[in-house]
XYZ file of C-alpha atoms in Angstrom:
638
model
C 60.899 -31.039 -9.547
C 62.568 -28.747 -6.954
C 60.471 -25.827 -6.054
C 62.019 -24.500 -2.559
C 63.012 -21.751 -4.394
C 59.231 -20.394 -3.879
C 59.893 -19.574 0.186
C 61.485 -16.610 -1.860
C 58.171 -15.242 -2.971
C 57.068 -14.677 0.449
C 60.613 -14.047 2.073
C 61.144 -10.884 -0.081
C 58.199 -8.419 0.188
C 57.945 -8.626 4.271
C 61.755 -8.204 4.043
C 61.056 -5.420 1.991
C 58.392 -4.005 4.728
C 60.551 -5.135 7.549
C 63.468 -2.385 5.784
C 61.162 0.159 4.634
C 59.085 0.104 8.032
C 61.881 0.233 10.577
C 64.100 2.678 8.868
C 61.664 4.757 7.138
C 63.221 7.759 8.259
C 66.229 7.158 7.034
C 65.762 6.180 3.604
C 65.048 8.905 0.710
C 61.853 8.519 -0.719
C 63.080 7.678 -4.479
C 65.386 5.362 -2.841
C 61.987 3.368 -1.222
C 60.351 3.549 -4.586
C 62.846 1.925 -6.381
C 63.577 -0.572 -3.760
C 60.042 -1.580 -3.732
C 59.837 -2.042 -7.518
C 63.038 -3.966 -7.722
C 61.370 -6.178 -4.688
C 58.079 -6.809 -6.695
C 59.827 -7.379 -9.917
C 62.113 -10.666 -8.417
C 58.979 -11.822 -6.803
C 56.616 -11.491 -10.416
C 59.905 -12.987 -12.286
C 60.049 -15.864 -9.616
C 55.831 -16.158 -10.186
C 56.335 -16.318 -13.672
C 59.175 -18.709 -13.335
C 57.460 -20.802 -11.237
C 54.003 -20.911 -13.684
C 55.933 -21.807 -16.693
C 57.961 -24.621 -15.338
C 54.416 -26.326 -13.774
C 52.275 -25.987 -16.255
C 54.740 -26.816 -19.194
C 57.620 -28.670 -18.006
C 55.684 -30.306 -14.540
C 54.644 -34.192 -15.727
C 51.000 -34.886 -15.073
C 49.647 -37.634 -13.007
C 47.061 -39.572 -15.210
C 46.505 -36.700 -17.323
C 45.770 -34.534 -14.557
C 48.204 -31.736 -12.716
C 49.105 -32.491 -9.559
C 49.643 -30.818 -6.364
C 52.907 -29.651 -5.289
C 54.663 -28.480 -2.346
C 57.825 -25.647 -2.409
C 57.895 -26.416 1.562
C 56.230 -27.900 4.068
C 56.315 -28.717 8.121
C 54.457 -29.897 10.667
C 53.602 -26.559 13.209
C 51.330 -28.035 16.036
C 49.624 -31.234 16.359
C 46.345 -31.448 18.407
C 45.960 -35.352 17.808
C 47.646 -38.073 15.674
C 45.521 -37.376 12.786
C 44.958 -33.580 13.353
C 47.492 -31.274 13.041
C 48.636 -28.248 11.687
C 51.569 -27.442 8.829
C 52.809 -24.662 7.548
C 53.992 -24.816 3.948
C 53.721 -23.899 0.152
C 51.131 -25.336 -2.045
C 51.389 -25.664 -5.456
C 48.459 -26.357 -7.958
C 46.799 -23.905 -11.114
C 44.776 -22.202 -9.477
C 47.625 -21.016 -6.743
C 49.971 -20.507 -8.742
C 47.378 -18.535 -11.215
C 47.446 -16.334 -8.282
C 50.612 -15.707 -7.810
C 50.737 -14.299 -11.261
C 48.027 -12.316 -10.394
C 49.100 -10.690 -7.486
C 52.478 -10.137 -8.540
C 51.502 -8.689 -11.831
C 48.906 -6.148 -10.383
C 51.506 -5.281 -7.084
C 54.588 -4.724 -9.733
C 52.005 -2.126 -11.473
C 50.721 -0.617 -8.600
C 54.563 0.203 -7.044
C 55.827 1.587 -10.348
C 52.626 3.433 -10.986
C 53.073 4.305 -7.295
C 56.098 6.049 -7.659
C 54.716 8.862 -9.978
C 51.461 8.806 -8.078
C 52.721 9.400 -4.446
C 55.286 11.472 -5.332
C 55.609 14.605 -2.720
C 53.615 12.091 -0.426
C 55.408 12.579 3.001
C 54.514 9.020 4.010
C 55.833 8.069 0.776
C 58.174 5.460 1.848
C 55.893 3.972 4.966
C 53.472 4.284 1.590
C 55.625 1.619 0.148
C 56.035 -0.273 2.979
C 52.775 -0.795 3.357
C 52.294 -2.076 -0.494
C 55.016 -4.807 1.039
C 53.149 -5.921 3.607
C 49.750 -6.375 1.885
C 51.592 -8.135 -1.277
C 53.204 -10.661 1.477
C 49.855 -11.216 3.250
C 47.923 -11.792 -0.287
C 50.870 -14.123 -1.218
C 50.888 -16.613 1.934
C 46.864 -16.674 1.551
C 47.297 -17.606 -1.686
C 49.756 -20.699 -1.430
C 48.386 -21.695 2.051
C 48.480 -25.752 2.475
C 45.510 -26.007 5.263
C 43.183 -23.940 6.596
C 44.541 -22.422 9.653
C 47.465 -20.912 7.413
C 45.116 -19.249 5.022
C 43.312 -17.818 8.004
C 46.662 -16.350 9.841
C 47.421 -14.676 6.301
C 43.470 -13.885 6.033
C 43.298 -11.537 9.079
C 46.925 -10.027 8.275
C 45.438 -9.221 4.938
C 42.964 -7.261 6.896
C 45.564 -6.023 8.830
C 47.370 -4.436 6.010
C 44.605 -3.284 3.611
C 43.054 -1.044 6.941
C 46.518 0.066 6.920
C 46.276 1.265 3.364
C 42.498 2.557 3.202
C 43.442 4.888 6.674
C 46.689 5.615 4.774
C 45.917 9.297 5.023
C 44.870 8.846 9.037
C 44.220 12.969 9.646
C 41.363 12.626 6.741
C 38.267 11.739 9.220
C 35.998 9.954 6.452
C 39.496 7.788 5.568
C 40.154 6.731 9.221
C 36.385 5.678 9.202
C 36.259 3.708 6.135
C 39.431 1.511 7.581
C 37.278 1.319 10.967
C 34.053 0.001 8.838
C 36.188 -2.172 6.630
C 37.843 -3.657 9.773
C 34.677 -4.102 11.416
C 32.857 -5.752 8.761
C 35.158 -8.104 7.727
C 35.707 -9.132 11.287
C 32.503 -9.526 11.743
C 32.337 -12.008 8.856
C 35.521 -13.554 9.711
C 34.046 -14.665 12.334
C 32.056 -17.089 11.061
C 35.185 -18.251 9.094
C 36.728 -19.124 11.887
C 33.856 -21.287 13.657
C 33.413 -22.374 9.931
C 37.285 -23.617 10.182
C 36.930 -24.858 14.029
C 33.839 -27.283 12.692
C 35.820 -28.690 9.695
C 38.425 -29.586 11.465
C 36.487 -31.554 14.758
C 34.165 -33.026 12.105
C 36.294 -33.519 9.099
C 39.003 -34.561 10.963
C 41.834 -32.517 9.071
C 43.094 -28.734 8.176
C 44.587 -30.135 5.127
C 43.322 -28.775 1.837
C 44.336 -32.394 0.497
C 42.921 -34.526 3.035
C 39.795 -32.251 2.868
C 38.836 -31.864 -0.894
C 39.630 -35.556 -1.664
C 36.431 -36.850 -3.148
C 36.939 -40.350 -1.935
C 38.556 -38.792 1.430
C 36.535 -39.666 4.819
C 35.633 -35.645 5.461
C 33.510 -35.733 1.957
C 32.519 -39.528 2.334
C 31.129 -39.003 5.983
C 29.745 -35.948 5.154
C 26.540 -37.157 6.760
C 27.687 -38.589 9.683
C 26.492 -35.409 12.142
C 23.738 -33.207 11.427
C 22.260 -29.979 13.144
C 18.808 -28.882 12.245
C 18.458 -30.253 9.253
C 21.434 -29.657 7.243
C 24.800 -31.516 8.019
C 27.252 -30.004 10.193
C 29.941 -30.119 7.547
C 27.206 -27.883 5.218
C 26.616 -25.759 8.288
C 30.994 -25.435 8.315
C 31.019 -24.756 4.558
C 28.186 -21.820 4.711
C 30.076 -20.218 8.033
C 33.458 -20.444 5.998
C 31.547 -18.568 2.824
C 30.405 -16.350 5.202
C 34.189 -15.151 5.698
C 34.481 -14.969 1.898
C 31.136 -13.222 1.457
C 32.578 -10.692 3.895
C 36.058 -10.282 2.319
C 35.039 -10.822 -1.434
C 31.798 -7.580 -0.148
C 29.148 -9.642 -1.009
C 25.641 -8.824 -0.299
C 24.778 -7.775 2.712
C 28.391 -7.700 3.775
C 29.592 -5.001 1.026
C 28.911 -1.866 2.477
C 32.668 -1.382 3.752
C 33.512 -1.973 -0.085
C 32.247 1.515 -1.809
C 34.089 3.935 1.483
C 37.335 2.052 1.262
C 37.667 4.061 -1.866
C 39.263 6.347 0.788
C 42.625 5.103 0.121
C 45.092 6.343 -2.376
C 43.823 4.910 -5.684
C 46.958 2.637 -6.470
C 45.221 0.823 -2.725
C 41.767 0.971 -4.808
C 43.505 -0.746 -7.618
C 45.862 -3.252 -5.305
C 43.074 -4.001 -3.127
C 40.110 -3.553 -4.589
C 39.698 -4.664 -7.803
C 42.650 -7.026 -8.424
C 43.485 -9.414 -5.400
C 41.856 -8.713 -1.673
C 38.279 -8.739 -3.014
C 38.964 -12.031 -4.898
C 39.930 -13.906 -1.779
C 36.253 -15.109 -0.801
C 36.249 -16.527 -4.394
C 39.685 -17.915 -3.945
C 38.217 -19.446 -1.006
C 35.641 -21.250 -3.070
C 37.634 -22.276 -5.763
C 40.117 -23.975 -2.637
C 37.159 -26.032 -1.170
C 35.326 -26.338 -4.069
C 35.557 -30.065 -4.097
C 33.873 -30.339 -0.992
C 30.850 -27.630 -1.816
C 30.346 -29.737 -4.617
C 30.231 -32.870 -3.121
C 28.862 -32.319 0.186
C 25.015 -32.493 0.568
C 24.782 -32.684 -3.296
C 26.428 -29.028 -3.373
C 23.965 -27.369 -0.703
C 26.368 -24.586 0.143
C 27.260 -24.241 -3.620
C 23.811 -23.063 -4.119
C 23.851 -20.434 -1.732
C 27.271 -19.459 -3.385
C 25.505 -19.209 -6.536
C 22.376 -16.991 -5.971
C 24.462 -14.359 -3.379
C 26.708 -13.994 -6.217
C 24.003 -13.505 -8.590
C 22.105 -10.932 -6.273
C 25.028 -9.324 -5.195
C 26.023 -8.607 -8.660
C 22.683 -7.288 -9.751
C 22.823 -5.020 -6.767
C 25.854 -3.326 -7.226
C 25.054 -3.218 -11.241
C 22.026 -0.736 -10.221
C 23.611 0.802 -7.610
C 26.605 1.860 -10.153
C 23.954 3.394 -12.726
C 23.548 5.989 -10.158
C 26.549 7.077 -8.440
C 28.992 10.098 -9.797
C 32.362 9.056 -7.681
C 34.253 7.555 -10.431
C 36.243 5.585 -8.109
C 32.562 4.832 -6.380
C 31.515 3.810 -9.723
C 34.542 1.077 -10.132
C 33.924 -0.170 -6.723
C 30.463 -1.174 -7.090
C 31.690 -2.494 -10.784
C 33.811 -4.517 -8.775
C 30.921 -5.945 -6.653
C 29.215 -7.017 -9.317
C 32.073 -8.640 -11.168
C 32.923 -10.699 -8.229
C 29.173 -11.679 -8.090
C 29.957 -12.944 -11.616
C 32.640 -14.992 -10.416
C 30.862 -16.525 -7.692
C 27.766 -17.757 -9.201
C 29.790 -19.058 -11.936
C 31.405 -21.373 -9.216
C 28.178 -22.006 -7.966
C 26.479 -23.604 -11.271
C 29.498 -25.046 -12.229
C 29.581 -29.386 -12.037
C 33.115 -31.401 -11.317
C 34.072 -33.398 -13.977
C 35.134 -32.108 -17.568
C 33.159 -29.527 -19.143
C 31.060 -30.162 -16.667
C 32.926 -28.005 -14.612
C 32.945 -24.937 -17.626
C 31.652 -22.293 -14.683
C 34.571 -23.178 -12.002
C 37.130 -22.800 -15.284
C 35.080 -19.506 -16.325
C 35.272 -17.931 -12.793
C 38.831 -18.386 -12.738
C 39.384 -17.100 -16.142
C 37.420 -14.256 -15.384
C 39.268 -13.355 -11.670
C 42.178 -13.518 -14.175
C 41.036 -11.171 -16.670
C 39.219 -9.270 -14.245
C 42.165 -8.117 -12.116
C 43.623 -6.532 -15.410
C 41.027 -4.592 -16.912
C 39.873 -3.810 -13.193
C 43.314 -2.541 -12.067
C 43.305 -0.541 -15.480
C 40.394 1.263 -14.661
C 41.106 2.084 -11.305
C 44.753 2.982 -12.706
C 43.195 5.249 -14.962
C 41.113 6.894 -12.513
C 43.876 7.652 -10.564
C 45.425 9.530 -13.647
C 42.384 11.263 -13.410
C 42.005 12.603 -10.559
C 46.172 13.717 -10.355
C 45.390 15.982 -13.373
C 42.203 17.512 -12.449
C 42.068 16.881 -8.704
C 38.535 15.793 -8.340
C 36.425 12.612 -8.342
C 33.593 13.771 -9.508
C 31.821 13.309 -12.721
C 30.299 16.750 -12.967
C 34.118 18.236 -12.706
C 34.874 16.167 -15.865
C 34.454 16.380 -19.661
C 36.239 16.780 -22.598
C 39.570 15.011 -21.009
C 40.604 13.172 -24.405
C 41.878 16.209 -26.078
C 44.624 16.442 -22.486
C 45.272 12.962 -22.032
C 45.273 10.658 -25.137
C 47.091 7.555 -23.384
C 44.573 7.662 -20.377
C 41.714 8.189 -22.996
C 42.745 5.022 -25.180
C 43.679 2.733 -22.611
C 40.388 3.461 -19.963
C 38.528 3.337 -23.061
C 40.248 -0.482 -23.634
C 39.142 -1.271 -20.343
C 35.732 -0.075 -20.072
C 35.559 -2.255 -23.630
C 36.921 -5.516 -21.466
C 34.897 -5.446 -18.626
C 31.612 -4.584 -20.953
C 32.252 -7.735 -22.860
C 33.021 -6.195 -25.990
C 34.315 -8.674 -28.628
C 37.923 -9.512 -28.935
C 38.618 -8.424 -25.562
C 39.668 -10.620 -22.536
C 36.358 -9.835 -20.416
C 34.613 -11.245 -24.049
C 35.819 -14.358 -23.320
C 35.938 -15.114 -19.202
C 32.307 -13.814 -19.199
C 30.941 -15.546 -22.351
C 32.001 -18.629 -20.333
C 30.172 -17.720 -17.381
C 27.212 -17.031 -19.174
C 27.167 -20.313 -21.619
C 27.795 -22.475 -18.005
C 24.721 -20.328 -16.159
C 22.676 -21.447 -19.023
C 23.353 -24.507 -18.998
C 22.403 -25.160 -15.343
C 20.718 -22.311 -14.041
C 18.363 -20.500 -16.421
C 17.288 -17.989 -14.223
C 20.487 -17.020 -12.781
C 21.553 -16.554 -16.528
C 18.662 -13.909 -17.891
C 20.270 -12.472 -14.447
C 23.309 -12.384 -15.640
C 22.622 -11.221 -19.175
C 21.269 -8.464 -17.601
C 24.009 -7.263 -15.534
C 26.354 -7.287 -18.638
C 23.687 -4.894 -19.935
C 23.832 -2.845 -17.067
C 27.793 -3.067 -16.827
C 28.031 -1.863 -20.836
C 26.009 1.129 -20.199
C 27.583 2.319 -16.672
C 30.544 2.015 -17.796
C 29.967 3.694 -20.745
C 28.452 6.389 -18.838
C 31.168 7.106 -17.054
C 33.833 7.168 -20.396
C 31.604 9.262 -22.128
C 31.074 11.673 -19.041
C 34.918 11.700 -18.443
C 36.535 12.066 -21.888
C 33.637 13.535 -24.179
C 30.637 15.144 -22.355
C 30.474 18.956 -21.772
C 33.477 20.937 -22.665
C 34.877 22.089 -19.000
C 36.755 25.261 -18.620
C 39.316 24.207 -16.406
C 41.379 25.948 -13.632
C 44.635 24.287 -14.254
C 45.219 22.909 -18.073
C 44.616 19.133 -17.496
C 48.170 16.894 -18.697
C 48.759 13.411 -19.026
C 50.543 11.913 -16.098
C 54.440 10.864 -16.270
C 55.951 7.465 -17.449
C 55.956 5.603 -14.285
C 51.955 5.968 -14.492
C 51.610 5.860 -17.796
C 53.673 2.385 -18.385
C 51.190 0.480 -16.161
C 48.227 1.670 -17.697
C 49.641 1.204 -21.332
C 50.765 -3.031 -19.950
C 47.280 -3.575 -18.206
C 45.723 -2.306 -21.279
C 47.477 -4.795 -23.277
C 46.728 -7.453 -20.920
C 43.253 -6.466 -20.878
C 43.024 -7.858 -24.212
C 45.888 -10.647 -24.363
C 44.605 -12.366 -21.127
C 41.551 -13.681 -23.032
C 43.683 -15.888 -25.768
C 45.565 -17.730 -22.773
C 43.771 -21.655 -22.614
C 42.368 -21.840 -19.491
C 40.873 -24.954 -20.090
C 43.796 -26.490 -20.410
C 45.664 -24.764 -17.067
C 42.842 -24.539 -14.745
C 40.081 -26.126 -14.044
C 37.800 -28.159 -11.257
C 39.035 -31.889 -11.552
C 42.643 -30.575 -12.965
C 42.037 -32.111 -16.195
C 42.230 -30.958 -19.910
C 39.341 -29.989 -21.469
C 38.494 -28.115 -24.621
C 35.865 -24.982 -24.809
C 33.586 -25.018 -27.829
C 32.583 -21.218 -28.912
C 28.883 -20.965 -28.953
C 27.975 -18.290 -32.043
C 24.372 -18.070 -30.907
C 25.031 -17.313 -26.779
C 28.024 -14.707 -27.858
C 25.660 -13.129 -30.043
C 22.723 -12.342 -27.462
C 25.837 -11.492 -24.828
C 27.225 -8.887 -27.228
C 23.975 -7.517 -28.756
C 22.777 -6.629 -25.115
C 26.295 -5.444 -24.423
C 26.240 -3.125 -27.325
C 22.852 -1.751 -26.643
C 24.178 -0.214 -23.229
C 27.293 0.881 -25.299
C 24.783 2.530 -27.467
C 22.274 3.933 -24.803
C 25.202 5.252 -22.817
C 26.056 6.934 -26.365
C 22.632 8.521 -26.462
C 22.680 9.678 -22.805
C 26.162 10.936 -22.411
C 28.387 11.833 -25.725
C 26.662 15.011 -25.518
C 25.235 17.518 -22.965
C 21.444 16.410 -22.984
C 18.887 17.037 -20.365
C 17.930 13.048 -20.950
C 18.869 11.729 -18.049
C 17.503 14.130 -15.648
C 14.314 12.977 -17.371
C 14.702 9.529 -16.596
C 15.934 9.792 -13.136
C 12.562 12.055 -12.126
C 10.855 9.280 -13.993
C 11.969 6.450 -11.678
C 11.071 8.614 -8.715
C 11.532 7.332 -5.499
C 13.458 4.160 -7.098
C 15.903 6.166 -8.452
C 16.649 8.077 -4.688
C 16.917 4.689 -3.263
C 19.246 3.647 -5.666
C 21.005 6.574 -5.271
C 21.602 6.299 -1.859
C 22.404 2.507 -2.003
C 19.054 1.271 -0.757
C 19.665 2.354 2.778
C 21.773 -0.632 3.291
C 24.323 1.702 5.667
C 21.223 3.540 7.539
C 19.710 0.182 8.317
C 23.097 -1.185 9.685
C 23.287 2.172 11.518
C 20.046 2.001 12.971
C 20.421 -1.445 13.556
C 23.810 -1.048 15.964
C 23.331 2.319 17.020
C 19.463 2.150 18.263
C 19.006 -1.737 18.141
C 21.696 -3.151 19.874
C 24.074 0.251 21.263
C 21.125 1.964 22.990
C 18.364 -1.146 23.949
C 20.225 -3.824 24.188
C 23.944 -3.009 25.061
C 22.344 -0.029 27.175
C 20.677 -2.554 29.437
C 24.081 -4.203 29.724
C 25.730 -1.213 30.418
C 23.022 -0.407 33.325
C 23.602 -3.562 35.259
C 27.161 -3.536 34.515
C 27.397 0.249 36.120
C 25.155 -0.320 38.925
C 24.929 -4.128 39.859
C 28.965 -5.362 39.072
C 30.543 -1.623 39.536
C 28.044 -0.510 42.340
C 28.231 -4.044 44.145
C 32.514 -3.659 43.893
C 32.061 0.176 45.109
C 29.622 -0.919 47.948
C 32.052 -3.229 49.167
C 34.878 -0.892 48.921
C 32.845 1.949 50.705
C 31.939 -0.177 53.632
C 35.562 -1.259 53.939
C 36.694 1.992 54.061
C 34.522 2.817 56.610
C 34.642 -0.228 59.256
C 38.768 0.483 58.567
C 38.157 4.263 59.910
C 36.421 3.241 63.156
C 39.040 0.753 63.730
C 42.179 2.225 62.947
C 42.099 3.776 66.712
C 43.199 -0.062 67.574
C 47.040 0.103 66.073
C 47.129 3.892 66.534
C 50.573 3.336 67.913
C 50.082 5.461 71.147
C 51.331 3.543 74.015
C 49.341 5.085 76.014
C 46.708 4.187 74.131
C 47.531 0.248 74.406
C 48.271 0.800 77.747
C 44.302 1.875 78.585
C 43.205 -1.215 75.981
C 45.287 -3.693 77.908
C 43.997 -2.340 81.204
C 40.856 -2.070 80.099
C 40.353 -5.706 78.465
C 41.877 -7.403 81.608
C 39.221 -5.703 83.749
C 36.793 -7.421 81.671
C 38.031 -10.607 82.151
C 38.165 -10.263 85.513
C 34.258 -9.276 86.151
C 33.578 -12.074 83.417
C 35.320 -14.710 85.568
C 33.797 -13.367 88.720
C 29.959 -13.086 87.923
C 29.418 -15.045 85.077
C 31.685 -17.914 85.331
């Protein structure tokens, strides 16, 4: 089947930025809006298009999907067998993507257009949006690795863009420095990650690469560098860049200030599609972290998601920024989805955790994207982020109220609900191959039921607030995303995943286990209920507890120090010992040596500048002079 028609995806959002960004001045505001919605809505229609006809009208190869191209061209070669294309790759868990992007982008620029509006960057706003849903795209359908790195670092690119959106707010411009930073940092071990793979697996190619019976997997062992093979050592540097992207311990502390941004960025980025790359990135090789030194590296994907995820879990119990709150939700969640890929086997049902992670990126981005939606609603009616500012909001804004409270119902597990399902995988395939990452897990979705309930119940019942300005629902074009996301929040979980994506690209069939869904929702539904306790009504309760944890709870609160110890590990460490000394001999010894020179040449030129003086008389008494010299040399010494 024919699917050129997919260059379109990508062609139309950076044509969109291209118009929006050159001739921002010049085009109205409403006019940007709408020309950014009608943009996103061709590209989701062509992303739906393009899902359908695969996965129902695409013939299988031996039962199994196979991978497609829309394009694809050689770009550079290096040698006969390594080279570099550029191109569109087609397979389920791509073109799941797509649908995910698209869907949460199309959202985000309608809800955008209520949300911004009055903005006076509102169409470089938009523009923006254009970019980053272009970037995310081309990562997304990437053929090798070199492509999904070019679109990796414009992602970057465009989502400090959107956190330093509002560039005269100090703490804004700082959180795009930090996330820029950090993710840098990490990508650069993504890069020398990429750089090994290809001198030691001999390709770029995704294909060439993840084939299990392809020389890169079969010769896995052919190099090694203290003790581990140098194709492990390529794999761990590449998860590295994903650790750093995806905020994974101890590379998440750019996550919880990018919050910074407008919320529709918080919901774009954040929760729904920049976040998920490092998974993404996973899920792409995942053939090889299986394979390779009997899935070393998936290991170390495994327990860094599950710490990460227990991290943030805590960390969330504690903080009052709703949008704070969601962000380190969103840590944890993607901790979910990486240690699912990292218990998860190859073949069949085997493979139930790679399935489950995907399922639960999937779900994920729409109950995520709700919430974050639905904070944004928020804070436009009441102007504040805070918890303490809140209460009592159900009675002023019934469609926020219903559909937040749909959401914070997904992402707790609750049954019925999309996030029941995608995480009920991930739990049955961490307990069937990694018990103690699973009483981990079961104990994050205890943790996620009651934060999450904390904040609903501190939002929309809570103390009654007298408030300045009566709080009001926001207008249609927010209100229509939230009411869709909250739909999909529940619909996503009754699409067969098994039978669309999963780790060998074969069918398989999910059997419902009563007993594990049972323990899963019972511990979900005590958090419901001790959120309940704590927070339906003004009670002095959890002051009580926090003094009770003491110094735990302070740590908590301030995220275990994780930013101080960076700080004091740059700023005194490295900044003041270590790049001080570096500074010293570059100021004295380089600079000092180059001013020494210059000095003394400046002085030798001032005694001899007397020589080409241009005086003739002054030649005339050199000349004179000299040849007397010559003659009382040839005289008495010659």
């Amino acid at each position: 089947m024919d699917f050129s028609y997919t260059i379109f995806i990508l062609l139309i959002p950076i044509t969109t930025f291209l118009l929006l960004g050159f001739f921002y001045n010049r085009i109205k505001p409403a006019v940007s809006g709408w020309i950014g919605v009608t943009a996103l809505t061709i590209v989701a229609g062509l992303s739906y298009y393009t899902a359908i006809k695969y996965f129902f009208y695409t013939p299988k190869l031996e039962g199994k999907y196979q991978t497609l191209y829309g394009i694809k061209m050689n770009w550079m070669n290096f040698t006969d067998k390594l080279h570099i294309d550029m191109g569109i790759l087609l397979d389920p868990i791509s073109i799941m993507m797509l649908v995910v992007v698209s869907t949460i982008s199309l959202m985000v620029h309608i809800y955008s257009r209520g949300y911004m509006d009055g903005d006076r960057g509102y169409t470089k706003f938009f523009a923006f949006l254009s970019l980053f849903t272009f970037a995310m795209m081309g990562l997304v359908v990437a053929t090798n690795l070199f492509q999904i790195y070019i679109f990796w670092e414009l992602v970057g690119v465009s989502s400090f863009l959107l956190i330093g959106y509002y560039y005269e707010k100090p703490s804004a411009v700082a959180a795009a420095k930090k996330a820029f930073i950090v993710t840098r940092f990490a990508d650069l071990g993504f890069l020398i990650g990429i750089l090994l793979m290809g001198y030691y697996g001999g390709s770029y190619d995704f294909g060439i690469l993840n084939n299990p019976e392809g020389a890169a997997i079969m010769n896995w062992a052919s190099s090694s560098f203290m003790g581990l093979s140098v194709i492990t050592w390529a794999l761990l540097l590449m998860f590295m860049g994903g650790a750093g992207k995806s905020a994974m311990f101890p590379l998440h502390i750019w996550l919880p200030d990018a919050m910074e941004g407008p919320t529709p960025v918080s919901a774009l980025i954040h929760a729904a599609t920049m976040v998920v790359a490092g998974v993404y990135l996973v899920a792409r090789m995942f053939p090889m972290f299986y394979f390779v030194e009997d899935g070393y590296a998936l290991h170390v994907v495994a327990w860094v998601g599950a710490i990460s995820s227990l991290i943030a879990a805590i960390i969330a119990l504690t903080q009052y920024d709703i949008k704070r709150v969601l962000a380190f939700s969103t840590m944890s969640q993607i901790g979910y989805m990486m240690l699912a890929l990292g218990v998860s086997k190859f073949d069949g049902h085997e493979g139930l955790g790679y399935m489950a992670s995907m399922w639960h990126l999937f779900t994920h981005a729409m109950f995520k994207a709700l919430l974050f939606l639905g904070a944004g609603s928020i804070i436009h009616a009441i102007h504040s982020n805070f918890m303490q500012d809140m209460g009592g909001l159900r009675k002023y804004m019934p469609i926020t109220h219903i559909t937040f409270l749909i959401g914070a119902l997904s992402i707790s597990g609750f049954p019925l609900t999309a996030g029941f399902f995608s995480k009920d995988e991930i739990l049955a395939a961490a307990f069937e191959h990694n018990k103690p990452i699973y009483f981990i897990t079961l104990f994050v979705a205890g943790l996620t039921a009651f934060y999450m309930f904390r904040l609903y119940f501190s939002i929309f019942w809570g103390k009654k607030k007298e408030y300045e300005h009566t709080p009001h629902e926001s207008p249609w074009s927010m209100k229509f995303p939230l009411m869709f996301l909250a739909f999909m929040s529940v619909a996503a979980g009754y699409i067969s995943f098994s039978e669309m994506v999963t780790a060998d690209r074969a069918i398989f069939h999910i059997h419902f286990d009563f007993v594990g869904a049972a323990i899963a929702v019972s511990v979900g539904l005590s958090g419901i209920a001790l959120a309940w306790f704590f927070y339906k009504k003004p009670t002095d309760y959890p002051e009580k507890i926090s003094t009770a944890f003491g110094r735990f709870y302070t740590w908590t609160f301030h995220k275990f120090y994780i930013d101080e110890l960076y700080l004091f590990i740059t700023r005194t460490i490295i900044f003041k010992y270590i790049s001080g000394s570096f500074a010293w001999f570059d100021q004295n010894v380089v600079d000092g040596s180059m001013r020494g020179i210059g000095n003394k040449t400046v002085s030798f030129s001032k005694l001899i500048k007397g020589l080409q003086s241009g005086k003739l008389q002054d030649y005339a008494v050199a000349f004179a002079g000299g040849a007397f010299i010559l003659v009382l040399i040839v005289l008495y010494v010659l």
